Structures are given as C-alpha cells and as structure tokens.
PDB file of C-alpha atoms and ligand atoms in Angstrom:
ATOM      1  CA  UNK K   1     137.787 -56.142  67.230  1.00 48.00           C
ATOM      2  CA  UNK K   2     135.740 -59.711  67.547  1.00 53.00           C
ATOM      3  CA  UNK K   3     137.289 -61.702  70.295  1.00 54.00           C
ATOM      4  CA  UNK K   4     134.649 -65.057  69.341  1.00 54.00           C
ATOM      5  CA  UNK K   5     135.887 -65.390  65.770  1.00 51.00           C
ATOM      6  CA  UNK K   6     139.413 -64.526  66.316  1.00 56.00           C
ATOM      7  CA  UNK K   7     140.342 -66.692  68.954  1.00 73.00           C
ATOM      8  CA  UNK K   8     138.733 -69.406  65.711  1.00 84.00           C
ATOM      9  CA  UNK K   9     141.032 -68.349  63.405  1.00 94.00           C
ATOM     10  CA  UNK K  10     144.605 -70.346  62.904  1.00 97.00           C
ATOM     11  CA  UNK K  11     147.521 -68.181  64.481  1.00 98.00           C
ATOM     12  CA  UNK K  12     151.828 -68.499  62.843  1.00 98.00           C
ATOM     13  CA  UNK K  13     154.280 -68.766  65.965  1.00 98.00           C
ATOM     14  CA  UNK K  14     157.765 -68.547  65.099  1.00 99.00           C
ATOM     15  CA  UNK K  15     160.226 -69.738  68.124  1.00 98.00           C
ATOM     16  CA  UNK K  16     164.176 -68.652  67.670  1.00 98.00           C
ATOM     17  CA  UNK K  17     167.536 -67.976  68.584  1.00 98.00           C
ATOM     18  CA  UNK K  18     170.219 -68.925  69.772  1.00 97.00           C
ATOM     19  CA  UNK K  19     168.886 -69.845  73.817  1.00 97.00           C
ATOM     20  CA  UNK K  20     167.332 -73.345  75.073  1.00 97.00           C
ATOM     21  CA  UNK K  21     163.652 -73.707  74.732  1.00 97.00           C
ATOM     22  CA  UNK K  22     162.045 -73.582  71.006  1.00 97.00           C
ATOM     23  CA  UNK K  23     161.279 -76.813  70.458  1.00 95.00           C
ATOM     24  CA  UNK K  24     160.203 -77.816  74.087  1.00 95.00           C
ATOM     25  CA  UNK K  25     158.381 -74.532  73.806  1.00 98.00           C
ATOM     26  CA  UNK K  26     156.094 -75.904  70.935  1.00 98.00           C
ATOM     27  CA  UNK K  27     155.655 -78.944  72.941  1.00 96.00           C
ATOM     28  CA  UNK K  28     154.136 -77.124  75.543  1.00 97.00           C
ATOM     29  CA  UNK K  29     151.867 -75.821  73.087  1.00 98.00           C
ATOM     30  CA  UNK K  30     150.944 -78.956  72.289  1.00 97.00           C
ATOM     31  CA  UNK K  31     150.239 -79.940  75.519  1.00 96.00           C
ATOM     32  CA  UNK K  32     147.849 -77.595  76.014  1.00 97.00           C
ATOM     33  CA  UNK K  33     145.808 -78.417  72.375  1.00 98.00           C
ATOM     34  CA  UNK K  34     145.482 -81.383  73.322  1.00 97.00           C
ATOM     35  CA  UNK K  35     143.351 -81.559  76.587  1.00 97.00           C
ATOM     36  CA  UNK K  36     141.511 -78.953  74.003  1.00 96.00           C
ATOM     37  CA  UNK K  37     140.172 -82.126  72.159  1.00 97.00           C
ATOM     38  CA  UNK K  38     142.499 -80.118  69.471  1.00 97.00           C
ATOM     39  CA  UNK K  39     144.674 -82.203  67.270  1.00 98.00           C
ATOM     40  CA  UNK K  40     148.569 -81.698  67.052  1.00 98.00           C
ATOM     41  CA  UNK K  41     151.453 -83.213  64.545  1.00 98.00           C
ATOM     42  CA  UNK K  42     155.030 -82.191  64.820  1.00 97.00           C
ATOM     43  CA  UNK K  43     156.917 -82.513  61.877  1.00 96.00           C
ATOM     44  CA  UNK K  44     160.947 -82.984  62.683  1.00 94.00           C
ATOM     45  CA  UNK K  45     163.454 -81.469  59.959  1.00 95.00           C
ATOM     46  CA  UNK K  46     166.772 -81.715  61.635  1.00 90.00           C
ATOM     47  CA  UNK K  47     166.067 -84.335  64.351  1.00 79.00           C
ATOM     48  CA  UNK K  48     168.998 -85.184  67.158  1.00 65.00           C
ATOM     49  CA  UNK K  49     171.653 -87.330  67.451  1.00 61.00           C
ATOM     50  CA  UNK K  50     170.298 -88.863  70.824  1.00 64.00           C
ATOM     51  CA  UNK K  51     167.261 -90.791  71.727  1.00 74.00           C
ATOM     52  CA  UNK K  52     164.588 -87.569  72.436  1.00 78.00           C
ATOM     53  CA  UNK K  53     162.987 -88.454  75.716  1.00 83.00           C
ATOM     54  CA  UNK K  54     159.950 -87.077  73.739  1.00 82.00           C
ATOM     55  CA  UNK K  55     159.130 -88.850  71.986  1.00 83.00           C
ATOM     56  CA  UNK K  56     158.610 -92.401  74.014  1.00 87.00           C
ATOM     57  CA  UNK K  57     156.326 -90.032  75.419  1.00 87.00           C
ATOM     58  CA  UNK K  58     154.563 -87.918  72.170  1.00 89.00           C
ATOM     59  CA  UNK K  59     153.507 -92.048  71.408  1.00 90.00           C
ATOM     60  CA  UNK K  60     151.495 -91.847  74.578  1.00 93.00           C
ATOM     61  CA  UNK K  61     150.098 -88.963  72.970  1.00 95.00           C
ATOM     62  CA  UNK K  62     148.849 -90.532  69.869  1.00 95.00           C
ATOM     63  CA  UNK K  63     146.017 -90.525  68.413  1.00 96.00           C
ATOM     64  CA  UNK K  64     145.844 -86.863  69.716  1.00 97.00           C
ATOM     65  CA  UNK K  65     149.284 -85.676  68.483  1.00 97.00           C
ATOM     66  CA  UNK K  66     151.522 -87.392  65.045  1.00 97.00           C
ATOM     67  CA  UNK K  67     154.679 -87.240  65.569  1.00 94.00           C
ATOM     68  CA  UNK K  68     156.814 -87.628  62.244  1.00 94.00           C
ATOM     69  CA  UNK K  69     160.843 -87.261  62.117  1.00 91.00           C
ATOM     70  CA  UNK K  70     161.418 -86.775  58.421  1.00 90.00           C
ATOM     71  CA  UNK K  71     164.921 -85.025  59.032  1.00 82.00           C
ATOM     72  CA  UNK K  72     168.499 -86.515  59.065  1.00 81.00           C
ATOM     73  CA  UNK K  73     171.258 -85.502  62.251  1.00 78.00           C
ATOM     74  CA  UNK K  74     172.203 -81.612  62.653  1.00 73.00           C
ATOM     75  CA  UNK K  75     174.639 -81.031  59.334  1.00 66.00           C
ATOM     76  CA  UNK K  76     177.752 -80.110  60.307  1.00 64.00           C
ATOM     77  CA  UNK K  77     177.428 -80.165  64.461  1.00 51.00           C
ATOM     78  CA  UNK K  78     177.969 -83.749  64.978  1.00 49.00           C
ATOM     79  CA  UNK K  79     179.949 -86.888  63.449  1.00 55.00           C
ATOM     80  CA  UNK K  80     177.274 -85.604  60.438  1.00 65.00           C
ATOM     81  CA  UNK K  81     178.543 -88.584  57.874  1.00 67.00           C
ATOM     82  CA  UNK K  82     175.016 -87.464  55.527  1.00 75.00           C
ATOM     83  CA  UNK K  83     176.176 -85.940  51.966  1.00 84.00           C
ATOM     84  CA  UNK K  84     174.410 -82.570  51.638  1.00 85.00           C
ATOM     85  CA  UNK K  85     172.104 -83.989  49.441  1.00 88.00           C
ATOM     86  CA  UNK K  86     171.445 -85.779  51.492  1.00 89.00           C
ATOM     87  CA  UNK K  87     169.491 -83.352  53.570  1.00 90.00           C
ATOM     88  CA  UNK K  88     167.904 -81.149  51.141  1.00 92.00           C
ATOM     89  CA  UNK K  89     165.888 -84.274  50.229  1.00 92.00           C
ATOM     90  CA  UNK K  90     165.245 -85.782  53.618  1.00 92.00           C
ATOM     91  CA  UNK K  91     163.626 -81.285  54.221  1.00 94.00           C
ATOM     92  CA  UNK K  92     161.635 -81.718  51.451  1.00 96.00           C
ATOM     93  CA  UNK K  93     160.458 -84.823  51.897  1.00 96.00           C
ATOM     94  CA  UNK K  94     159.079 -83.156  55.202  1.00 96.00           C
ATOM     95  CA  UNK K  95     158.149 -80.218  53.476  1.00 98.00           C
ATOM     96  CA  UNK K  96     155.942 -82.455  51.585  1.00 98.00           C
ATOM     97  CA  UNK K  97     154.616 -84.648  54.675  1.00 97.00           C
ATOM     98  CA  UNK K  98     153.396 -81.330  56.361  1.00 98.00           C
ATOM     99  CA  UNK K  99     152.046 -80.788  52.535  1.00 98.00           C
ATOM    100  CA  UNK K 100     149.849 -83.317  53.152  1.00 98.00           C
ATOM    101  CA  UNK K 101     149.364 -83.133  56.136  1.00 98.00           C
ATOM    102  CA  UNK K 102     148.131 -79.415  55.935  1.00 98.00           C
ATOM    103  CA  UNK K 103     145.197 -81.113  52.487  1.00 97.00           C
ATOM    104  CA  UNK K 104     143.618 -83.545  55.280  1.00 96.00           C
ATOM    105  CA  UNK K 105     142.466 -80.131  57.466  1.00 94.00           C
ATOM    106  CA  UNK K 106     142.301 -82.814  60.282  1.00 96.00           C
ATOM    107  CA  UNK K 107     144.856 -80.902  62.505  1.00 98.00           C
ATOM    108  CA  UNK K 108     143.985 -77.627  64.603  1.00 98.00           C
ATOM    109  CA  UNK K 109     148.358 -77.415  65.189  1.00 98.00           C
ATOM    110  CA  UNK K 110     150.633 -78.839  63.031  1.00 98.00           C
ATOM    111  CA  UNK K 111     155.258 -77.864  64.897  1.00 98.00           C
ATOM    112  CA  UNK K 112     157.238 -77.900  61.993  1.00 98.00           C
ATOM    113  CA  UNK K 113     160.348 -78.606  64.135  1.00 97.00           C
ATOM    114  CA  UNK K 114     163.528 -76.929  62.255  1.00 96.00           C
ATOM    115  CA  UNK K 115     162.513 -75.348  59.704  1.00 98.00           C
ATOM    116  CA  UNK K 116     164.269 -72.077  60.514  1.00 98.00           C
ATOM    117  CA  UNK K 117     167.333 -74.536  60.465  1.00 96.00           C
ATOM    118  CA  UNK K 118     166.480 -75.680  57.883  1.00 96.00           C
ATOM    119  CA  UNK K 119     166.485 -72.678  55.876  1.00 97.00           C
ATOM    120  CA  UNK K 120     168.585 -71.284  56.767  1.00 96.00           C
ATOM    121  CA  UNK K 121     170.936 -73.726  56.147  1.00 93.00           C
ATOM    122  CA  UNK K 122     169.639 -73.865  52.112  1.00 94.00           C
ATOM    123  CA  UNK K 123     167.623 -77.095  52.595  1.00 94.00           C
ATOM    124  CA  UNK K 124     164.456 -75.259  51.365  1.00 97.00           C
ATOM    125  CA  UNK K 125     163.159 -72.912  49.707  1.00 98.00           C
ATOM    126  CA  UNK K 126     162.377 -69.910  50.939  1.00 98.00           C
ATOM    127  CA  UNK K 127     159.821 -69.988  48.757  1.00 98.00           C
ATOM    128  CA  UNK K 128     158.793 -72.722  49.436  1.00 98.00           C
ATOM    129  CA  UNK K 129     157.511 -72.341  53.235  1.00 98.00           C
ATOM    130  CA  UNK K 130     156.414 -68.639  53.066  1.00 98.00           C
ATOM    131  CA  UNK K 131     154.143 -71.027  49.629  1.00 98.00           C
ATOM    132  CA  UNK K 132     152.562 -73.217  53.249  1.00 98.00           C
ATOM    133  CA  UNK K 133     152.396 -70.642  55.010  1.00 97.00           C
ATOM    134  CA  UNK K 134     150.257 -68.289  53.365  1.00 97.00           C
ATOM    135  CA  UNK K 135     147.789 -71.133  52.007  1.00 97.00           C
ATOM    136  CA  UNK K 136     146.972 -72.894  55.303  1.00 97.00           C
ATOM    137  CA  UNK K 137     143.018 -73.440  56.263  1.00 96.00           C
ATOM    138  CA  UNK K 138     141.592 -70.549  58.136  1.00 94.00           C
ATOM    139  CA  UNK K 139     141.281 -72.497  61.084  1.00 96.00           C
ATOM    140  CA  UNK K 140     145.223 -74.006  60.899  1.00 98.00           C
ATOM    141  CA  UNK K 141     148.121 -73.399  63.332  1.00 98.00           C
ATOM    142  CA  UNK K 142     152.088 -73.529  62.576  1.00 98.00           C
ATOM    143  CA  UNK K 143     154.838 -73.675  65.031  1.00 98.00           C
ATOM    144  CA  UNK K 144     157.956 -72.881  62.831  1.00 98.00           C
ATOM    145  CA  UNK K 145     161.229 -73.525  65.683  1.00 98.00           C
ATOM    146  CA  UNK K 146     164.597 -73.226  65.139  1.00 97.00           C
ATOM    147  CA  UNK K 147     167.017 -70.347  65.444  1.00 97.00           C
ATOM    148  CA  UNK K 148     167.455 -68.272  62.249  1.00 98.00           C
ATOM    149  CA  UNK K 149     164.384 -67.613  61.333  1.00 98.00           C
ATOM    150  CA  UNK K 150     164.391 -65.651  58.579  1.00 98.00           C
ATOM    151  CA  UNK K 151     162.593 -62.453  58.057  1.00 98.00           C
ATOM    152  CA  UNK K 152     160.534 -63.068  55.899  1.00 98.00           C
ATOM    153  CA  UNK K 153     159.378 -65.519  57.997  1.00 98.00           C
ATOM    154  CA  UNK K 154     159.229 -63.387  60.839  1.00 98.00           C
ATOM    155  CA  UNK K 155     157.152 -60.822  58.939  1.00 98.00           C
ATOM    156  CA  UNK K 156     153.967 -63.547  58.396  1.00 97.00           C
ATOM    157  CA  UNK K 157     153.881 -64.153  61.337  1.00 98.00           C
ATOM    158  CA  UNK K 158     151.583 -63.136  64.159  1.00 98.00           C
ATOM    159  CA  UNK K 159     153.736 -64.384  67.429  1.00 98.00           C
ATOM    160  CA  UNK K 160     157.388 -64.357  67.872  1.00 98.00           C
ATOM    161  CA  UNK K 161     159.468 -65.079  70.572  1.00 98.00           C
ATOM    162  CA  UNK K 162     163.531 -64.839  70.862  1.00 98.00           C
ATOM    163  CA  UNK K 163     165.154 -67.520  73.495  1.00 98.00           C
ATOM    164  CA  UNK K 164     167.974 -65.209  74.004  1.00 98.00           C
ATOM    165  CA  UNK K 165     170.855 -67.676  75.434  1.00 98.00           C
ATOM    166  CA  UNK K 166     171.648 -65.841  78.637  1.00 98.00           C
ATOM    167  CA  UNK K 167     173.832 -69.256  80.642  1.00 96.00           C
ATOM    168  CA  UNK K 168     173.719 -72.783  79.246  1.00 94.00           C
ATOM    169  CA  UNK K 169     174.981 -75.362  81.583  1.00 93.00           C
ATOM    170  CA  UNK K 170     177.009 -76.330  78.046  1.00 90.00           C
ATOM    171  CA  UNK K 171     179.587 -73.008  78.519  1.00 90.00           C
ATOM    172  CA  UNK K 172     180.103 -75.197  82.275  1.00 92.00           C
ATOM    173  CA  UNK K 173     181.415 -78.223  80.135  1.00 92.00           C
ATOM    174  CA  UNK K 174     177.688 -79.491  81.343  1.00 92.00           C
ATOM    175  CA  UNK K 175     177.363 -82.796  78.899  1.00 89.00           C
ATOM    176  CA  UNK K 176     173.659 -82.715  78.045  1.00 87.00           C
ATOM    177  CA  UNK K 177     171.720 -83.899  80.862  1.00 90.00           C
ATOM    178  CA  UNK K 178     168.486 -86.563  79.901  1.00 89.00           C
ATOM    179  CA  UNK K 179     165.054 -85.327  80.576  1.00 90.00           C
ATOM    180  CA  UNK K 180     166.343 -81.823  80.055  1.00 90.00           C
ATOM    181  CA  UNK K 181     168.489 -82.071  77.244  1.00 88.00           C
ATOM    182  CA  UNK K 182     166.904 -84.840  75.584  1.00 85.00           C
TER     183      UNK K 182
HETATM  184  P1  ATP X   1     165.130 -78.049  73.786  1.00 76.28           P
HETATM  185  O1  ATP X   1     164.850 -79.355  72.264  1.00 76.28           O
HETATM  186  O2  ATP X   1     165.135 -77.827  74.896  1.00 76.28           O
HETATM  187  O3  ATP X   1     163.884 -76.974  73.632  1.00 76.28           O
HETATM  188  P2  ATP X   1     166.070 -76.015  71.955  1.00 76.28           P
HETATM  189  O4  ATP X   1     164.756 -76.372  70.754  1.00 76.28           O
HETATM  190  O5  ATP X   1     165.986 -74.703  71.664  1.00 76.28           O
HETATM  191  O6  ATP X   1     166.208 -76.772  73.053  1.00 76.28           O
HETATM  192  P3  ATP X   1     168.505 -77.069  69.925  1.00 76.28           P
HETATM  193  O7  ATP X   1     168.430 -75.866  69.076  1.00 76.28           O
HETATM  194  O8  ATP X   1     166.918 -77.906  69.137  1.00 76.28           O
HETATM  195  O9  ATP X   1     167.455 -75.769  70.888  1.00 76.28           O
HETATM  196  O10 ATP X   1     168.946 -77.734  69.886  1.00 76.28           O
HETATM  197  C1  ATP X   1     168.165 -78.670  70.943  1.00 76.28           C
HETATM  198  C2  ATP X   1     169.696 -79.117  71.531  1.00 76.28           C
HETATM  199  O11 ATP X   1     170.852 -78.274  72.196  1.00 76.28           O
HETATM  200  C3  ATP X   1     169.097 -79.251  73.432  1.00 76.28           C
HETATM  201  O12 ATP X   1     170.014 -80.870  73.001  1.00 76.28           O
HETATM  202  C4  ATP X   1     169.734 -78.382  74.059  1.00 76.28           C
HETATM  203  O13 ATP X   1     169.722 -78.271  75.273  1.00 76.28           O
HETATM  204  C5  ATP X   1     170.715 -77.710  72.771  1.00 76.28           C
HETATM  205  N1  ATP X   1     170.778 -76.409  72.960  1.00 76.28           N
HETATM  206  C6  ATP X   1     169.800 -75.096  73.602  1.00 76.28           C
HETATM  207  N2  ATP X   1     170.442 -73.641  73.014  1.00 76.28           N
HETATM  208  C7  ATP X   1     171.820 -73.802  73.475  1.00 76.28           C
HETATM  209  C8  ATP X   1     172.606 -73.580  73.804  1.00 76.28           C
HETATM  210  N3  ATP X   1     172.442 -71.920  74.000  1.00 76.28           N
HETATM  211  N4  ATP X   1     173.843 -73.933  73.637  1.00 76.28           N
HETATM  212  C9  ATP X   1     174.360 -74.680  74.043  1.00 76.28           C
HETATM  213  N5  ATP X   1     174.039 -76.342  73.933  1.00 76.28           N
HETATM  214  C10 ATP X   1     172.140 -75.779  74.016  1.00 76.28           C
HETATM  215 MG1   MG X   2     164.755 -77.510  68.232  1.00 76.28          MG
END
C-alpha cells in the first residue's frame, strides 16, 4: 500500500451510538487538524437547547474553523415547539450549506454534527446524504455524528466508532454539567 497517497486522501468518519462523546470526538479531530494548518467547517444539523461552550471556543479558532448552526432544537426531546416541517427545512438548509462549503474546496475536514440523527428522524433523504458523501473531493474528510447512523452510511464510511453508554450521570439524576455536557 502506498502510504504517501493514503494520507492525502480524505476519509469518512462516523461517530454514533447511545453513549456520550460523539460531538466532542469530532471537535477533538478538529483541534488536531487545525494544528496542522488544515481548515475545518462544522455544520450543526440539530442544535441543542442550551448555549454550548464550544460556540465560544470555536469562535477563537476562526478562520481555521468555521461553525454554522443551521438546525433547530432537538425534536421531541426537550420542549420542542417547532413544527416537523420547520425541522425538515432547517435540516435541508444545513445540507445545502454543506454542499456549498464542499464546492468551495477550501476545507480539509467538514463535520456534519447530528446528521445521523436528522436522517434517522426522516428530516433528510438518505439518498441526498449518500450522494454528497460519494461526490466529495478526494482530499476532503467528512465526520458524521449522531446516534442511529444508518447501515448504508456505515457501509460507506472508512472509520466508524460506536459510543456505548456504560454509565452516564443523568441516570443518577445529575443535571447537565457546564463545561462537560454543554
Ligand atoms: P457530547 O456533545 O457530549 O460529545 P454526544 O454528541 O455524544 O455528546 P448527543 O446525542 O449529541 O451526544 O447529546 C448531547 C447532550 O446529551 C450532551 O449534553 C450529553 O452529555 C448528553 N448525552 C449524551 N449521551 C448521553 C447518554 N447516554 N445519556 C444521557 N445524556 C447523554
Ligand atoms: Mg452530539
């Protein structure tokens, strides 16, 4: 195998599973990539209800890292007052943004945060997501996060890690912790 060529090609990474660490793992890769002078873009397909600490820290990494919060709050999980169609529109807009960012051919890594969940919920068509993955420039790496990654995307990916919950403080009734959970 030609190691030189291998390292120049991007890969498709999936972080899925019911345990904590999917979005934060993708941010770990972003931090590593930026250290090598690479350009990273993160598009959030479904945003959380609270203000995530990474929104502040990622601003400090501009312009090496660009963050786009495109989605609406978690559907049906926490006080969801958006109509399903609104979520669909937001997710489709997020996917359009990803396509635009890919076409700029400026980024080395693009993170599609919570996209697996958006596909699972039926906000996005699997075919549209597959097409974007398959047609990406060779050097671009994509990271798809979110639980319930579908089988077709897992088959297409080069690296898949399932975060498996062993323990989570929520189960003991602990509240989300600033700096750890958001
Ligand atoms: P993180 O952003 O911390 O890496 P994640 O991306 O793996 O978490 P998400 O499904 O995006 O997980 O959910 C984000 C929020 O839900 C975080 O506040 C996280 O602590 C919490 N969470 C993640 N996994 C679990 C779990 N197994 N049980 C309860 N809460 C969880
Ligand atoms: Mg997440």
